[in-house]
């Protein structure tokens, strides 16, 4: 029993360590769903149905996303689609480079 729990914990840890991260830079404050992000450099990882943003000071925030994993051509670069409102980038989509995954953010 203990050996089974240890193996399960080890596999879970391996999944977390191997999670791919993607780099983003915001030139102005941004909003991803209900989360406010200051301007600066971030990495984003997908964990289940959440996008986890980590800034350059290691502050971590997560927000619910809808994953669209279309079977089309992989995105060459990580990019984002956003609108601007009152000096803030309102993030609608993030296309994850090297994958076919798009993160969709609600309002």
PDB file of C-alpha atoms in Angstrom:
ATOM      1  CA  UNK A   1       0.000   0.000   0.000  1.00  0.00           C
ATOM      2  CA  UNK A   2       2.758   2.470   0.955  1.00  0.00           C
ATOM      3  CA  UNK A   3       4.673   1.598  -2.204  1.00  0.00           C
ATOM      4  CA  UNK A   4       1.576   2.289  -4.355  1.00  0.00           C
ATOM      5  CA  UNK A   5       1.044   5.694  -2.705  1.00  0.00           C
ATOM      6  CA  UNK A   6       4.719   6.556  -3.162  1.00  0.00           C
ATOM      7  CA  UNK A   7       4.589   5.662  -6.873  1.00  0.00           C
ATOM      8  CA  UNK A   8       1.374   7.693  -7.351  1.00  0.00           C
ATOM      9  CA  UNK A   9       2.940  10.696  -5.593  1.00  0.00           C
ATOM     10  CA  UNK A  10       6.091  10.368  -7.674  1.00  0.00           C
ATOM     11  CA  UNK A  11       4.095  10.267 -10.915  1.00  0.00           C
ATOM     12  CA  UNK A  12       2.118  13.334  -9.848  1.00  0.00           C
ATOM     13  CA  UNK A  13       5.334  15.186  -9.097  1.00  0.00           C
ATOM     14  CA  UNK A  14       6.811  14.171 -12.459  1.00  0.00           C
ATOM     15  CA  UNK A  15       3.726  15.561 -14.200  1.00  0.00           C
ATOM     16  CA  UNK A  16       4.076  18.892 -12.396  1.00  0.00           C
ATOM     17  CA  UNK A  17       7.792  19.153 -13.132  1.00  0.00           C
ATOM     18  CA  UNK A  18       7.326  18.308 -16.803  1.00  0.00           C
ATOM     19  CA  UNK A  19       4.444  20.745 -17.381  1.00  0.00           C
ATOM     20  CA  UNK A  20       5.374  22.983 -20.291  1.00  0.00           C
ATOM     21  CA  UNK A  21       5.512  26.707 -19.661  1.00  0.00           C
ATOM     22  CA  UNK A  22       5.125  29.510 -22.175  1.00  0.00           C
ATOM     23  CA  UNK A  23       6.566  33.030 -21.958  1.00  0.00           C
ATOM     24  CA  UNK A  24       4.495  36.194 -22.292  1.00  0.00           C
ATOM     25  CA  UNK A  25       5.316  39.883 -21.873  1.00  0.00           C
ATOM     26  CA  UNK A  26       2.667  42.512 -21.166  1.00  0.00           C
ATOM     27  CA  UNK A  27       3.651  46.101 -22.041  1.00  0.00           C
ATOM     28  CA  UNK A  28       0.678  47.408 -20.060  1.00  0.00           C
ATOM     29  CA  UNK A  29      -1.552  46.011 -17.309  1.00  0.00           C
ATOM     30  CA  UNK A  30      -3.616  43.045 -18.462  1.00  0.00           C
ATOM     31  CA  UNK A  31      -6.762  41.224 -17.451  1.00  0.00           C
ATOM     32  CA  UNK A  32      -7.114  37.462 -17.961  1.00  0.00           C
ATOM     33  CA  UNK A  33     -10.661  36.476 -17.057  1.00  0.00           C
ATOM     34  CA  UNK A  34     -11.182  37.888 -13.562  1.00  0.00           C
ATOM     35  CA  UNK A  35      -7.459  38.214 -12.768  1.00  0.00           C
ATOM     36  CA  UNK A  36      -5.537  41.483 -13.032  1.00  0.00           C
ATOM     37  CA  UNK A  37      -1.893  41.214 -14.134  1.00  0.00           C
ATOM     38  CA  UNK A  38       0.647  44.025 -13.822  1.00  0.00           C
ATOM     39  CA  UNK A  39       2.806  44.826 -16.839  1.00  0.00           C
ATOM     40  CA  UNK A  40       5.900  42.666 -17.077  1.00  0.00           C
ATOM     41  CA  UNK A  41       7.171  39.198 -17.971  1.00  0.00           C
ATOM     42  CA  UNK A  42       5.187  36.057 -17.143  1.00  0.00           C
ATOM     43  CA  UNK A  43       5.223  32.360 -17.728  1.00  0.00           C
ATOM     44  CA  UNK A  44       1.935  30.535 -18.153  1.00  0.00           C
ATOM     45  CA  UNK A  45       1.288  26.840 -17.581  1.00  0.00           C
ATOM     46  CA  UNK A  46      -1.909  24.890 -18.099  1.00  0.00           C
ATOM     47  CA  UNK A  47      -3.025  22.828 -15.118  1.00  0.00           C
ATOM     48  CA  UNK A  48      -6.325  21.085 -15.786  1.00  0.00           C
ATOM     49  CA  UNK A  49      -8.824  23.818 -16.657  1.00  0.00           C
ATOM     50  CA  UNK A  50      -6.683  26.630 -15.223  1.00  0.00           C
ATOM     51  CA  UNK A  51      -4.020  28.912 -16.644  1.00  0.00           C
ATOM     52  CA  UNK A  52      -1.337  29.522 -14.024  1.00  0.00           C
ATOM     53  CA  UNK A  53       0.583  32.796 -14.475  1.00  0.00           C
ATOM     54  CA  UNK A  54       3.910  33.321 -12.680  1.00  0.00           C
ATOM     55  CA  UNK A  55       5.545  36.743 -12.788  1.00  0.00           C
ATOM     56  CA  UNK A  56       9.242  37.610 -12.580  1.00  0.00           C
ATOM     57  CA  UNK A  57       8.927  37.960  -8.777  1.00  0.00           C
ATOM     58  CA  UNK A  58       7.496  34.405  -8.534  1.00  0.00           C
ATOM     59  CA  UNK A  59       3.979  35.626  -7.677  1.00  0.00           C
ATOM     60  CA  UNK A  60       1.509  32.994  -8.903  1.00  0.00           C
ATOM     61  CA  UNK A  61      -2.134  33.519  -9.912  1.00  0.00           C
ATOM     62  CA  UNK A  62      -4.493  31.148 -11.649  1.00  0.00           C
ATOM     63  CA  UNK A  63      -7.648  31.659 -13.668  1.00  0.00           C
ATOM     64  CA  UNK A  64     -10.183  29.316 -15.208  1.00  0.00           C
ATOM     65  CA  UNK A  65      -9.899  28.860 -18.974  1.00  0.00           C
ATOM     66  CA  UNK A  66     -11.633  26.975 -21.719  1.00  0.00           C
ATOM     67  CA  UNK A  67      -9.158  24.830 -23.648  1.00  0.00           C
ATOM     68  CA  UNK A  68      -9.564  24.577 -27.407  1.00  0.00           C
ATOM     69  CA  UNK A  69      -7.266  21.819 -28.634  1.00  0.00           C
ATOM     70  CA  UNK A  70      -8.089  21.883 -32.325  1.00  0.00           C
ATOM     71  CA  UNK A  71      -6.420  19.334 -34.541  1.00  0.00           C
ATOM     72  CA  UNK A  72      -5.126  21.907 -37.025  1.00  0.00           C
ATOM     73  CA  UNK A  73      -1.597  23.106 -37.589  1.00  0.00           C
ATOM     74  CA  UNK A  74       0.544  23.800 -34.518  1.00  0.00           C
ATOM     75  CA  UNK A  75       1.087  27.445 -33.568  1.00  0.00           C
ATOM     76  CA  UNK A  76       4.634  28.488 -34.386  1.00  0.00           C
ATOM     77  CA  UNK A  77       4.815  31.034 -31.551  1.00  0.00           C
ATOM     78  CA  UNK A  78       2.958  31.773 -28.345  1.00  0.00           C
ATOM     79  CA  UNK A  79       0.710  34.729 -29.092  1.00  0.00           C
ATOM     80  CA  UNK A  80      -2.326  36.428 -27.672  1.00  0.00           C
ATOM     81  CA  UNK A  81      -5.448  38.174 -28.883  1.00  0.00           C
ATOM     82  CA  UNK A  82      -6.625  41.058 -26.719  1.00  0.00           C
ATOM     83  CA  UNK A  83      -8.631  44.248 -26.791  1.00  0.00           C
ATOM     84  CA  UNK A  84      -7.664  47.478 -25.043  1.00  0.00           C
ATOM     85  CA  UNK A  85      -9.929  49.231 -22.566  1.00  0.00           C
ATOM     86  CA  UNK A  86      -8.901  52.092 -20.283  1.00  0.00           C
ATOM     87  CA  UNK A  87      -5.181  51.296 -20.633  1.00  0.00           C
ATOM     88  CA  UNK A  88      -5.606  47.588 -19.890  1.00  0.00           C
ATOM     89  CA  UNK A  89      -5.185  44.669 -22.280  1.00  0.00           C
ATOM     90  CA  UNK A  90      -8.264  42.436 -21.974  1.00  0.00           C
ATOM     91  CA  UNK A  91      -6.970  38.991 -22.971  1.00  0.00           C
ATOM     92  CA  UNK A  92      -9.413  36.966 -25.053  1.00  0.00           C
ATOM     93  CA  UNK A  93      -7.171  34.145 -26.333  1.00  0.00           C
ATOM     94  CA  UNK A  94      -3.657  32.808 -25.886  1.00  0.00           C
ATOM     95  CA  UNK A  95      -2.315  30.462 -28.600  1.00  0.00           C
ATOM     96  CA  UNK A  96       0.371  28.190 -27.142  1.00  0.00           C
ATOM     97  CA  UNK A  97       3.434  27.900 -29.399  1.00  0.00           C
ATOM     98  CA  UNK A  98       4.429  24.396 -30.476  1.00  0.00           C
ATOM     99  CA  UNK A  99       0.924  23.096 -29.812  1.00  0.00           C
ATOM    100  CA  UNK A 100      -2.581  23.272 -31.253  1.00  0.00           C
ATOM    101  CA  UNK A 101      -3.976  24.556 -27.932  1.00  0.00           C
ATOM    102  CA  UNK A 102      -5.740  27.874 -27.444  1.00  0.00           C
ATOM    103  CA  UNK A 103      -6.685  29.214 -24.010  1.00  0.00           C
ATOM    104  CA  UNK A 104     -10.013  31.061 -24.047  1.00  0.00           C
ATOM    105  CA  UNK A 105     -10.680  33.553 -21.262  1.00  0.00           C
ATOM    106  CA  UNK A 106     -14.173  34.589 -20.228  1.00  0.00           C
ATOM    107  CA  UNK A 107     -15.158  38.045 -19.062  1.00  0.00           C
TER     108      UNK A 107
END
